[in-house]
Tab-separated table of C-alpha atoms and ligand atoms in Angstrom:
chain	number	residue	atom	x	y	z
W	7	MET	CA	0.000	0.000	0.000
W	8	ASN	CA	1.268	3.474	-0.869
W	9	THR	CA	1.795	5.562	2.173
W	10	VAL	CA	-0.324	8.659	2.417
W	11	ALA	CA	1.345	11.225	4.645
W	12	ASP	CA	-0.866	11.368	7.741
W	13	SER	CA	-4.295	10.765	9.178
W	14	HIS	CA	-5.488	14.235	8.060
W	15	GLN	CA	-5.669	12.798	4.578
W	16	PHE	CA	-7.374	9.526	5.450
W	17	VAL	CA	-11.009	8.921	4.626
W	18	ILE	CA	-13.487	6.687	6.451
W	19	ALA	CA	-16.000	4.846	4.278
W	20	LYS	CA	-19.214	3.444	5.715
W	21	PHE	CA	-21.267	0.889	3.800
W	22	GLY	CA	-24.869	0.260	4.843
W	23	GLY	CA	-26.808	-3.012	4.817
W	24	THR	CA	-27.696	-3.065	1.116
W	25	SER	CA	-24.068	-2.306	0.207
W	26	VAL	CA	-22.979	-5.545	1.922
W	27	ALA	CA	-26.190	-7.502	1.293
W	28	ASN	CA	-24.568	-10.226	-0.819
W	29	PHE	CA	-21.361	-11.118	-2.652
W	30	GLU	CA	-22.089	-8.864	-5.622
W	31	ALA	CA	-22.863	-5.857	-3.418
W	32	MET	CA	-19.744	-6.528	-1.322
W	33	ASN	CA	-17.642	-6.587	-4.485
W	34	LYS	CA	-19.049	-3.242	-5.611
W	35	SER	CA	-18.214	-1.829	-2.179
W	36	ALA	CA	-14.746	-3.376	-2.410
W	37	ASP	CA	-14.297	-1.577	-5.787
W	38	ILE	CA	-14.917	1.718	-3.998
W	39	VAL	CA	-12.464	0.937	-1.192
W	40	LEU	CA	-9.779	-0.213	-3.622
W	41	ALA	CA	-10.237	2.758	-5.948
W	42	ASN	CA	-9.252	5.293	-3.301
W	43	ASN	CA	-5.941	4.878	-1.531
W	44	HIS	CA	-7.050	7.428	1.059
W	45	VAL	CA	-9.769	5.143	2.404
W	46	ARG	CA	-8.173	3.568	5.479
W	47	VAL	CA	-11.085	2.792	7.758
W	48	VAL	CA	-14.144	0.919	6.530
W	49	VAL	CA	-17.225	0.725	8.750
W	50	LEU	CA	-19.855	-1.847	7.860
W	51	SER	CA	-23.457	-2.555	8.770
W	52	ALA	CA	-24.846	-6.064	8.939
W	53	SER	CA	-25.966	-7.468	5.574
W	54	ALA	CA	-29.458	-6.141	4.704
W	55	GLY	CA	-32.205	-7.852	6.675
W	56	VAL	CA	-29.909	-9.525	9.206
W	57	THR	CA	-30.440	-7.020	12.053
W	58	ASN	CA	-34.218	-7.377	11.734
W	59	LEU	CA	-33.968	-11.180	11.803
W	60	LEU	CA	-31.710	-11.093	14.868
W	61	ILE	CA	-34.031	-8.693	16.682
W	62	GLU	CA	-36.922	-11.061	16.033
W	63	LEU	CA	-34.878	-13.950	17.438
W	64	ALA	CA	-33.978	-11.867	20.490
W	65	GLU	CA	-37.652	-11.187	21.158
W	66	GLY	CA	-38.187	-14.915	21.787
W	67	CYS	CA	-40.280	-17.203	19.606
W	68	ASP	CA	-41.459	-20.799	19.244
W	69	THR	CA	-39.160	-23.515	17.888
W	70	ASP	CA	-40.470	-23.458	14.314
W	71	LYS	CA	-40.106	-19.713	14.031
W	72	ARG	CA	-36.685	-19.865	15.702
W	73	ASN	CA	-35.463	-22.419	13.180
W	74	GLU	CA	-36.898	-20.488	10.260
W	75	LEU	CA	-35.200	-17.259	11.363
W	76	LEU	CA	-31.876	-18.991	12.057
W	77	GLN	CA	-32.009	-20.591	8.629
W	78	LYS	CA	-32.559	-17.205	6.978
W	79	VAL	CA	-29.608	-15.643	8.807
W	80	LYS	CA	-27.420	-18.609	7.871
W	81	GLN	CA	-28.490	-18.529	4.213
W	82	ILE	CA	-27.472	-14.879	3.819
W	83	GLN	CA	-23.980	-15.696	5.155
W	84	TYR	CA	-23.607	-18.933	3.166
W	85	ASP	CA	-24.629	-17.256	-0.101
W	86	ILE	CA	-21.591	-15.004	0.351
W	87	ILE	CA	-19.246	-17.740	1.618
W	88	ASP	CA	-20.021	-19.898	-1.435
W	89	HIS	CA	-18.242	-17.332	-3.621
W	90	LEU	CA	-15.088	-17.285	-1.514
W	91	GLN	CA	-11.904	-19.231	-2.186
W	92	THR	CA	-11.265	-19.359	1.538
W	93	ALA	CA	-14.741	-20.809	2.102
W	94	ASN	CA	-13.657	-23.631	4.409
W	95	VAL	CA	-11.800	-21.481	6.880
W	96	ILE	CA	-14.308	-18.659	7.029
W	97	ARG	CA	-17.295	-21.048	7.122
W	98	GLU	CA	-15.963	-22.497	10.388
W	99	GLU	CA	-15.731	-19.054	11.907
W	100	ILE	CA	-19.214	-18.053	10.741
W	101	ASP	CA	-20.622	-21.383	11.981
W	102	ARG	CA	-19.302	-20.606	15.444
W	103	LEU	CA	-21.091	-17.259	15.379
W	104	LEU	CA	-24.286	-18.904	14.105
W	105	GLU	CA	-24.076	-21.318	17.041
W	106	ASN	CA	-23.799	-18.378	19.439
W	107	ILE	CA	-26.860	-16.852	17.816
W	108	ALA	CA	-28.785	-20.119	18.318
W	109	HIS	CA	-27.795	-20.224	22.012
W	110	LEU	CA	-28.846	-16.635	22.510
W	111	ALA	CA	-32.179	-17.381	20.779
W	112	ASP	CA	-32.717	-20.225	23.272
W	113	SER	CA	-32.002	-17.905	26.181
W	114	ALA	CA	-34.384	-15.333	24.676
W	115	SER	CA	-37.210	-17.869	24.588
W	116	LEU	CA	-36.826	-18.157	28.378
W	117	ALA	CA	-36.312	-14.454	29.144
W	118	THR	CA	-35.716	-11.457	26.913
W	119	SER	CA	-33.686	-8.400	27.803
W	120	ASP	CA	-32.296	-5.363	26.016
W	121	ALA	CA	-28.767	-6.545	26.880
W	122	LEU	CA	-29.431	-9.884	25.199
W	123	THR	CA	-30.861	-8.136	22.122
W	124	ASP	CA	-27.708	-6.062	21.746
W	125	GLU	CA	-25.464	-9.105	22.155
W	126	MET	CA	-27.579	-10.892	19.553
W	127	VAL	CA	-27.668	-8.130	16.923
W	128	SER	CA	-23.922	-7.467	17.183
W	129	HIS	CA	-23.391	-10.796	15.389
W	130	GLY	CA	-24.732	-9.237	12.178
W	131	GLU	CA	-21.938	-6.663	11.993
W	132	ILE	CA	-19.301	-9.139	13.180
W	133	MET	CA	-20.213	-11.538	10.352
W	134	SER	CA	-20.433	-8.925	7.579
W	135	THR	CA	-17.004	-7.520	8.485
W	136	LEU	CA	-15.369	-10.958	8.620
W	137	LEU	CA	-16.786	-11.773	5.176
W	138	PHE	CA	-15.766	-8.427	3.709
W	139	VAL	CA	-12.150	-9.027	4.746
W	140	GLU	CA	-12.308	-12.264	2.736
W	141	VAL	CA	-13.831	-10.488	-0.272
W	142	LEU	CA	-10.916	-8.035	-0.198
W	143	ARG	CA	-8.425	-10.876	0.268
W	144	GLN	CA	-9.828	-12.474	-2.896
W	145	ARG	CA	-9.049	-9.183	-4.632
W	146	ASN	CA	-5.433	-9.402	-3.380
W	147	SER	CA	-5.887	-6.700	-0.819
W	148	HIS	CA	-4.912	-7.506	2.725
W	149	SER	CA	-7.002	-5.596	5.162
W	150	GLN	CA	-7.183	-5.948	8.939
W	151	TRP	CA	-10.357	-6.972	10.736
W	152	PHE	CA	-10.880	-4.916	13.867
W	153	ASP	CA	-13.422	-5.373	16.666
W	154	VAL	CA	-14.772	-1.840	17.161
W	155	ARG	CA	-15.888	-2.753	20.706
W	156	LYS	CA	-12.246	-2.493	21.680
W	157	VAL	CA	-12.533	1.284	21.287
W	158	MET	CA	-16.260	2.176	21.221
W	159	ARG	CA	-16.853	2.544	24.952
W	160	THR	CA	-20.480	3.443	25.767
W	161	ASN	CA	-22.804	3.793	28.741
W	162	GLU	CA	-25.071	0.843	29.525
W	163	GLN	CA	-28.242	2.080	27.887
W	164	PHE	CA	-28.793	-1.026	25.782
W	165	GLY	CA	-30.503	-0.401	22.465
W	166	ARG	CA	-29.572	3.256	22.407
W	167	ALA	CA	-26.196	3.576	24.112
W	168	GLU	CA	-24.244	6.832	24.294
W	169	PRO	CA	-20.559	6.689	23.373
W	170	ASP	CA	-17.993	8.069	25.799
W	171	LEU	CA	-16.057	10.415	23.546
W	172	GLU	CA	-13.015	10.813	25.785
W	173	GLN	CA	-12.486	7.085	26.135
W	174	LEU	CA	-13.218	6.473	22.475
W	175	LYS	CA	-10.600	9.028	21.522
W	176	ALA	CA	-7.928	7.618	23.797
W	177	LEU	CA	-8.613	4.005	22.814
W	178	ALA	CA	-8.904	4.700	19.072
W	179	GLN	CA	-5.664	6.646	19.030
W	180	GLN	CA	-3.970	3.808	20.874
W	181	HIS	CA	-5.379	0.785	19.030
W	182	LEU	CA	-6.621	2.023	15.669
W	183	LEU	CA	-4.521	4.948	14.533
W	184	PRO	CA	-1.182	3.075	14.398
W	185	ARG	CA	-2.705	0.596	11.915
W	186	LEU	CA	-3.782	3.164	9.334
W	187	PRO	CA	-0.562	4.221	7.601
W	188	ASP	CA	-0.036	0.807	6.051
W	189	SER	CA	-3.361	-0.944	6.011
W	190	VAL	CA	-7.110	-0.674	5.544
W	191	VAL	CA	-9.015	-1.481	8.718
W	192	ILE	CA	-12.416	-3.152	8.377
W	193	THR	CA	-14.632	-2.642	11.392
W	194	GLN	CA	-18.235	-2.676	12.597
W	195	GLY	CA	-20.680	0.157	12.859
W	196	PHE	CA	-23.490	0.344	15.410
W	197	ILE	CA	-21.981	-1.775	18.199
W	198	GLY	CA	-20.033	-0.860	21.318
W	199	ARG	CA	-19.190	-2.116	24.764
W	200	ASP	CA	-19.989	-0.804	28.238
W	201	ALA	CA	-17.546	-0.539	31.143
W	202	LYS	CA	-18.509	-4.044	32.289
W	203	GLY	CA	-17.582	-5.532	28.915
W	204	ARG	CA	-21.154	-6.083	27.721
W	205	THR	CA	-22.091	-5.417	24.092
W	206	THR	CA	-24.253	-2.360	23.473
W	207	THR	CA	-25.688	-0.722	20.334
W	208	LEU	CA	-26.093	2.907	19.294
W	209	GLY	CA	-29.691	2.643	18.047
W	210	ARG	CA	-31.053	1.547	14.667
W	211	GLY	CA	-29.061	2.900	11.757
W	212	GLY	CA	-26.194	3.663	14.154
W	213	SER	CA	-23.368	2.710	11.786
W	214	ASP	CA	-23.416	6.198	10.270
W	215	TYR	CA	-22.827	7.574	13.769
W	216	THR	CA	-19.942	5.158	14.360
W	217	ALA	CA	-18.248	6.315	11.171
W	218	ALA	CA	-18.577	9.997	12.067
W	219	LEU	CA	-17.329	9.409	15.618
W	220	LEU	CA	-14.280	7.499	14.409
W	221	ALA	CA	-13.549	10.222	11.858
W	222	GLU	CA	-13.676	12.807	14.621
W	223	VAL	CA	-11.421	11.034	17.120
W	224	LEU	CA	-8.943	9.913	14.454
W	225	ASN	CA	-8.887	13.321	12.825
W	226	LEU	CA	-9.778	12.016	9.361
W	227	SER	CA	-10.452	14.183	6.331
W	228	ARG	CA	-13.876	12.966	5.180
W	229	VAL	CA	-16.707	10.572	5.979
W	230	ASP	CA	-18.126	8.761	2.958
W	231	ILE	CA	-21.545	7.203	3.560
W	232	TRP	CA	-22.245	4.642	0.848
W	233	THR	CA	-25.855	3.549	0.649
W	234	ASP	CA	-28.525	2.578	-1.887
W	235	VAL	CA	-29.369	6.073	-3.186
W	236	PRO	CA	-26.929	8.484	-4.870
W	237	GLY	CA	-27.223	11.220	-2.247
W	238	ILE	CA	-29.622	13.102	-0.041
W	239	TYR	CA	-32.853	14.041	-1.794
W	240	SER	CA	-35.506	16.668	-1.161
W	241	THR	CA	-37.482	13.826	0.412
W	242	ASP	CA	-37.390	10.022	0.506
W	243	PRO	CA	-37.309	9.032	-3.190
W	244	ARG	CA	-39.205	5.861	-2.276
W	245	VAL	CA	-42.154	8.001	-1.222
W	246	VAL	CA	-41.805	10.684	-3.909
W	247	PRO	CA	-40.203	9.417	-7.128
W	248	ASN	CA	-39.878	13.060	-8.272
W	249	ALA	CA	-37.629	13.981	-5.332
W	250	GLN	CA	-34.577	16.017	-6.370
W	251	ARG	CA	-31.023	15.298	-5.361
W	252	ILE	CA	-29.389	17.979	-3.199
W	253	ASP	CA	-25.787	18.379	-4.381
W	254	GLU	CA	-24.612	20.431	-1.450
W	255	ILE	CA	-26.259	20.916	1.907
W	256	ALA	CA	-25.199	22.615	5.132
W	257	PHE	CA	-24.621	20.597	8.310
W	258	ASP	CA	-27.531	22.186	10.163
W	259	GLU	CA	-30.020	21.531	7.357
W	260	ALA	CA	-28.949	17.902	6.965
W	261	ALA	CA	-28.967	17.434	10.746
W	262	GLU	CA	-32.503	18.781	10.833
W	263	MET	CA	-33.504	16.264	8.136
W	264	ALA	CA	-31.912	13.368	10.022
W	265	THR	CA	-33.487	14.415	13.314
W	266	PHE	CA	-36.921	14.525	11.733
W	267	GLY	CA	-36.665	11.050	10.280
W	268	ALA	CA	-34.821	11.129	6.928
W	269	LYS	CA	-33.451	7.595	7.222
W	270	ILE	CA	-30.543	8.388	4.941
W	271	LEU	CA	-28.498	9.519	7.979
W	272	HIS	CA	-28.673	8.448	11.620
W	273	PRO	CA	-29.781	11.555	13.582
W	274	ALA	CA	-26.563	11.854	15.588
W	275	THR	CA	-24.224	11.417	12.609
W	276	LEU	CA	-23.553	15.054	11.962
W	277	LEU	CA	-22.674	16.053	15.535
W	278	PRO	CA	-19.131	14.663	15.390
W	279	ALA	CA	-18.714	15.934	11.827
W	280	VAL	CA	-19.748	19.453	12.854
W	281	ARG	CA	-17.550	19.401	15.977
W	282	ALA	CA	-14.538	18.430	13.926
W	283	GLY	CA	-15.511	20.289	10.736
W	284	ILE	CA	-15.272	17.095	8.669
W	285	PRO	CA	-17.301	17.041	5.431
W	286	VAL	CA	-19.652	14.110	4.872
W	287	PHE	CA	-20.315	12.644	1.432
W	288	VAL	CA	-23.388	10.495	0.693
W	289	GLY	CA	-23.470	8.334	-2.430
W	290	SER	CA	-24.675	5.024	-3.863
W	291	SER	CA	-22.346	2.032	-3.706
W	292	LYS	CA	-24.164	0.595	-6.722
W	293	ALA	CA	-23.558	3.714	-8.799
W	294	PRO	CA	-20.595	5.644	-7.424
W	295	GLU	CA	-20.242	7.377	-10.801
W	296	ALA	CA	-23.613	9.053	-10.190
W	297	GLY	CA	-21.968	11.304	-7.584
W	298	GLY	CA	-23.803	12.302	-4.467
W	299	THR	CA	-24.337	14.924	-1.808
W	300	ILE	CA	-21.694	16.829	0.112
W	301	VAL	CA	-22.682	17.955	3.584
W	302	CYS	CA	-20.460	20.801	4.676
W	303	ASP	CA	-20.252	23.940	6.767
W	304	GLN	CA	-22.104	26.359	4.512
W	305	THR	CA	-23.718	26.515	1.117
W	306	VAL	CA	-24.407	29.487	-1.132
W	307	ASN	CA	-28.012	30.690	-1.338
W	308	PRO	CA	-29.747	27.928	0.599
W	309	PRO	CA	-33.338	27.644	-0.661
W	310	GLN	CA	-36.360	28.534	1.425
W	311	PHE	CA	-37.752	24.982	1.222
W	312	ARG	CA	-35.001	22.408	1.527
W	313	ALA	CA	-36.608	19.080	2.275
W	314	LEU	CA	-39.484	17.097	3.704
W	315	ALA	CA	-38.887	14.450	6.330
W	316	LEU	CA	-41.231	11.801	7.617
W	317	ARG	CA	-41.032	10.010	10.930
W	318	ARG	CA	-43.495	7.219	11.629
W	319	LYS	CA	-44.605	5.565	14.849
W	320	GLN	CA	-45.259	8.734	16.836
W	321	THR	CA	-47.345	8.738	20.002
W	322	LEU	CA	-49.332	11.716	21.237
W	323	LEU	CA	-49.934	12.095	24.970
W	324	THR	CA	-52.529	14.609	26.058
W	325	LEU	CA	-52.512	15.401	29.759
W	326	HIS	CA	-55.547	17.179	31.159
W	327	SER	CA	-55.540	18.776	34.555
W	328	LEU	CA	-57.941	21.228	36.084
W	329	LYS	CA	-55.194	22.027	38.537
W	330	MET	CA	-53.261	23.525	35.674
W	331	LEU	CA	-55.529	26.558	35.569
W	332	HIS	CA	-53.405	29.402	36.943
W	333	ALA	CA	-51.203	26.791	38.623
W	334	ARG	CA	-47.456	26.720	38.681
W	335	GLY	CA	-45.214	23.734	38.347
W	336	PHE	CA	-47.515	21.340	36.460
W	337	LEU	CA	-45.207	21.150	33.465
W	338	ALA	CA	-42.211	20.791	35.746
W	339	GLU	CA	-43.863	17.819	37.469
W	340	ILE	CA	-44.708	16.172	34.157
W	341	PHE	CA	-41.194	16.605	32.810
W	342	THR	CA	-39.668	15.295	36.026
W	343	ILE	CA	-41.701	12.111	35.670
W	344	LEU	CA	-40.768	11.749	31.993
W	345	LEU	CA	-37.114	12.317	32.806
W	346	ARG	CA	-37.242	9.648	35.492
W	347	HIS	CA	-38.531	7.234	32.852
W	348	ASN	CA	-35.882	8.310	30.396
W	349	ILE	CA	-38.405	9.570	27.865
W	350	SER	CA	-37.576	12.437	25.598
W	351	VAL	CA	-40.360	14.697	24.425
W	352	ASP	CA	-40.478	15.939	20.867
W	353	LEU	CA	-43.212	18.449	20.177
W	354	ILE	CA	-45.252	20.160	22.801
W	355	THR	CA	-48.293	22.423	22.830
W	356	THR	CA	-50.184	23.714	25.835
W	357	SER	CA	-53.594	25.152	26.552
W	358	GLU	CA	-54.988	26.528	29.760
W	359	VAL	CA	-55.917	23.098	31.143
W	360	SER	CA	-53.971	20.601	29.099
W	361	VAL	CA	-50.640	19.853	27.551
W	362	ALA	CA	-50.072	17.692	24.483
W	363	LEU	CA	-46.721	16.155	23.750
W	364	THR	CA	-45.336	13.691	21.255
W	365	LEU	CA	-42.953	10.854	21.946
W	366	ASP	CA	-40.685	9.277	19.417
W	367	THR	CA	-40.792	5.476	19.499
W	368	THR	CA	-38.433	4.841	16.614
W	369	GLY	CA	-34.729	4.258	16.833
W	370	SER	CA	-33.814	1.848	19.584
W	371	THR	CA	-33.266	-1.898	19.112
W	372	GLY	CA	-34.780	-2.882	22.448
W	373	THR	CA	-37.849	-1.290	23.987
W	374	ASN	CA	-39.363	-0.374	20.628
W	375	GLY	CA	-42.871	0.949	20.915
W	376	SER	CA	-43.258	0.261	24.619
W	377	LEU	CA	-42.149	3.587	26.062
W	378	LEU	CA	-45.466	3.904	27.870
W	379	THR	CA	-44.828	1.458	30.688
W	380	ASN	CA	-47.360	0.774	33.435
W	381	ALA	CA	-45.152	2.510	35.953
W	382	LEU	CA	-45.065	5.691	33.854
W	383	MET	CA	-48.818	5.665	33.228
W	384	THR	CA	-49.534	5.168	36.944
W	385	GLU	CA	-47.384	8.133	37.900
W	386	LEU	CA	-48.890	10.392	35.238
W	387	SER	CA	-52.449	9.310	36.074
W	388	ALA	CA	-51.927	10.304	39.690
W	389	LEU	CA	-51.360	13.845	38.439
W	390	CYS	CA	-53.813	14.253	35.570
W	391	ARG	CA	-56.080	12.514	33.093
W	392	VAL	CA	-53.992	10.908	30.359
W	393	GLU	CA	-55.065	10.315	26.766
W	394	VAL	CA	-52.874	8.313	24.375
W	395	GLU	CA	-53.085	8.360	20.580
W	396	GLU	CA	-50.835	6.071	18.593
W	397	ASN	CA	-50.137	5.421	14.921
W	398	LEU	CA	-49.380	9.031	14.122
W	399	ALA	CA	-46.593	10.382	11.937
W	400	LEU	CA	-44.549	13.529	11.983
W	401	VAL	CA	-44.052	15.409	8.729
W	402	ALA	CA	-41.357	18.081	8.919
W	403	ILE	CA	-40.956	20.853	6.372
W	404	ILE	CA	-37.305	21.837	6.559
W	405	GLY	CA	-35.964	25.060	5.181
W	406	ASN	CA	-34.411	28.416	5.888
W	407	GLN	CA	-35.916	31.462	7.588
W	408	LEU	CA	-39.331	29.861	7.453
W	409	SER	CA	-40.626	31.986	10.302
W	410	GLN	CA	-39.999	35.155	8.310
W	411	VAL	CA	-42.251	34.331	5.390
W	412	ASN	CA	-45.650	36.003	5.235
W	413	GLY	CA	-48.542	33.755	4.329
W	414	LEU	CA	-46.635	30.519	4.791
W	415	GLY	CA	-49.291	29.034	7.066
W	416	LYS	CA	-51.983	29.728	4.493
W	417	GLN	CA	-49.873	28.205	1.730
W	418	ILE	CA	-49.260	24.989	3.671
W	419	PHE	CA	-52.710	24.543	5.119
W	420	GLY	CA	-54.285	25.467	1.799
W	421	VAL	CA	-52.714	22.512	0.016
W	422	LEU	CA	-53.490	20.206	2.950
W	423	GLU	CA	-57.101	21.273	3.467
W	424	SER	CA	-58.470	17.766	2.911
W	425	PHE	CA	-56.284	16.235	5.638
W	426	ASN	CA	-56.636	16.127	9.386
W	427	ILE	CA	-53.640	17.786	11.036
W	428	ARG	CA	-53.498	16.682	14.661
W	429	MET	CA	-50.866	19.110	15.945
W	430	ILE	CA	-48.503	21.778	14.608
W	431	SER	CA	-45.189	23.102	15.765
W	432	TYR	CA	-44.121	26.331	14.119
W	433	GLY	CA	-41.911	29.114	15.334
W	434	ALA	CA	-39.529	27.453	17.768
W	435	SER	CA	-36.996	27.166	14.965
W	436	SER	CA	-36.845	29.060	11.711
W	437	HIS	CA	-35.604	25.847	10.099
W	438	ASN	CA	-38.693	23.679	10.400
W	439	ILE	CA	-42.445	23.422	10.573
W	440	CYS	CA	-43.731	20.141	11.994
W	441	LEU	CA	-47.109	18.579	11.402
W	442	LEU	CA	-48.435	15.614	13.367
W	443	VAL	CA	-50.752	13.643	11.103
W	444	PRO	CA	-52.518	10.258	11.009
W	445	GLY	CA	-49.957	7.579	10.092
W	446	ASP	CA	-52.067	6.348	7.168
W	447	ASP	CA	-52.168	9.783	5.516
W	448	ALA	CA	-48.515	10.634	6.012
W	449	GLU	CA	-47.130	9.580	2.621
W	450	GLU	CA	-49.949	11.288	0.721
W	451	ILE	CA	-49.312	14.455	2.723
W	452	VAL	CA	-45.596	14.310	1.864
W	453	ARG	CA	-46.426	13.852	-1.832
W	454	THR	CA	-48.928	16.730	-1.764
W	455	LEU	CA	-46.482	19.069	-0.022
W	456	HIS	CA	-43.654	18.045	-2.343
W	457	SER	CA	-45.589	18.681	-5.519
W	458	ASN	CA	-46.783	22.080	-4.241
W	459	LEU	CA	-43.694	23.430	-2.509
W	460	PHE	CA	-40.795	21.714	-4.281
W	461	GLU	CA	-41.743	20.921	-7.888
T	14	LIG	P1	-28.173	2.085	4.747
T	14	LIG	O1	-28.570	0.681	5.055
T	14	LIG	O2	-27.202	2.199	3.631
T	14	LIG	O3	-27.780	2.848	5.974
T	14	LIG	P2	-30.795	3.270	4.876
T	14	LIG	O4	-31.922	2.394	4.430
T	14	LIG	O5	-30.584	3.437	6.343
T	14	LIG	O6	-29.477	2.769	4.157
T	14	LIG	O7	-30.945	4.728	4.244
T	14	LIG	C1	-31.136	4.869	2.855
T	14	LIG	C2	-32.607	5.086	2.568
T	14	LIG	O8	-33.023	6.309	3.154
T	14	LIG	C3	-32.958	5.251	1.117
T	14	LIG	O9	-33.154	4.021	0.491
T	14	LIG	C4	-34.230	6.105	1.168
T	14	LIG	O10	-35.392	5.323	1.001
T	14	LIG	C5	-34.259	6.652	2.573
T	14	LIG	N1	-34.408	8.102	2.629
T	14	LIG	C6	-35.226	8.764	3.486
T	14	LIG	N2	-35.169	10.072	3.285
T	14	LIG	C7	-34.278	10.290	2.291
T	14	LIG	C8	-33.790	11.463	1.641
T	14	LIG	N3	-34.206	12.669	1.980
T	14	LIG	N4	-32.869	11.303	0.654
T	14	LIG	C9	-32.439	10.073	0.299
T	14	LIG	N5	-32.877	8.930	0.880
T	14	LIG	C10	-33.789	9.027	1.867
T	15	LIG	N1	-27.373	-2.914	11.309
T	15	LIG	C1	-27.923	-1.844	12.111
T	15	LIG	C2	-29.372	-1.573	11.738
T	15	LIG	O1	-29.902	-2.222	10.865
T	15	LIG	C3	-27.092	-0.597	12.065
T	15	LIG	C4	-27.004	0.084	10.710
T	15	LIG	O2	-27.335	-0.497	9.687
T	15	LIG	O3	-26.566	1.235	10.681
T	15	LIG	O4	-29.991	-0.750	12.353
T	16	LIG	MG1	-28.925	3.650	7.595
C-alpha cells in the first residue's frame, strides 16, 4: 500500500446493509475501497435484513419460528461464503457465530432483555465484516479486521447507548490509529461495549454515527456514507419518485432532516462531523459514478424549502388537569416524571388546562414501541387525566428562515385542506415546521407538499 502522509488525509467509508447484502454488493463496495488509496477505515453494517432477523430472534419465539429465522440468517452468510476461495476457513468461523446466535435465541425464549438483544444483533456486523475481509483478500488486498468494541466505549443504555467520547478518543488513538498508515481497517458500525464488557448498540441505523465518531477522534479528512441512493434528496425518493437530489447541503439543514426522520443519515451522525468540521459525502455504492451529496459547513443561497422528512410511529400524549388553571409547576412535574422514565419529548403544545406532547418510538433496538410502561402511566395518572393516541406520523418541512415568510401558514394549510392535522409546531426554529398527522395519511401528505412546494 502506498503511504499517504498522515491521518489528516485519510477517509473513512461506511457501507450500509444493502451495500454488503450479498457477494455482488460486497464486491461493488470493495471496488470503492480499492479505488481510493485514502480510504483507510471501513465501517460496515450487517448485511441487509440480518439485524431485523436477529431482533426477532432476540424477542423470543417458538421452535419453528426460531429455526426459520436462524435458517434465513445462515443462508445470507452462506450465499456469500459460497463465492469465496477461503470458504472452508471462514465457514468455520461463521458457523461458530451462528451457534452463538442459536444459544442466545434459546435464552431469549426463556427471558428477553435489552442486553441480550444487543449481544444478539452485534453478530450481524461481526459476520459482515469478517466476510468483507475475505472479499478483499480475494481481490489481493490484505485488510485488517478490527473489533470496534475495543474502542467504542459506551454507557449501559442497551438499544440506544451513548458513546464516551473521551475514552473512544484515547482508545482509538492507541489501538486504531497506528494501523492506518499501512493498512485498511475493516470494522463494525453500530456496536459498542460498556464498562462491564457487555455489548451495546447505538440505536437503529447507528453505523453512520460510528463512522462519524471514528472520523472525529482519528482526525480524518472525510466521511463517505455509501448507501442505496446516490445522495440526499428533497425527500425520501421511495415516497416521492420526483424527489430532487441535493448536491450540497449545510450541516444544520442535513442534521434537521436526520433528526426529523430522513433515514438516509442516523440523527446523531452530523454532531461529530460538525464538531470536527469534517465534510460528509453520501453516495450510492451501486452507482458511485452518479456522484452524491456533500454535507459541509455552509452553502451558497440555501433555498427557502429544503426538504421534507417523515417520521413514523409517533405517540401523542394529552394530559388534562384542572389544577393547571393558573397553577405553577404542572409542566415541571410532568417533565420530572418523563425524565425519570428516560423519555424524551419531541413536540409540545399547551392550553390553559392541558398539555399535548409527542414521543418518538423509533430508533432503539430494544424497547421499541413500549415507552409507555405501566409505571409511567400510573405516575402520570396520579397527576392528571392521560389520553394516548398512537399510529401518528410527523411530517417536517425543513428550510431556511421559514418563520420570516408572510402567508406561509396559508400556503401549507391550503394545500393540505383535505387532511386532518393533529398538531402543529411552528416558530420554535426558523428551520422547520412540523405537522403531526394520522400515520395512514402521512405519505400522501408528503407527496402533496412536495408537488406544491418543491416541484
Ligand atoms: P443504509 O442501510 O445504507 O444505511 P438506509 O436504508 O438506512 O441505508 O438509508 C437509505 C434510505 O433512506 C434510502 O433508500 C431512502 O429510502 C431513505 N431516505 C429517506 N429520506 C431520504 C432522503 N431525503 N434522501 C435520500 N434517501 C432518503
Ligand atoms: N445494522 C444496524 C441496523 O440495521 C445498524 C445500521 O445499519 O446502521 O440498524
Ligand atoms: Mg442507515
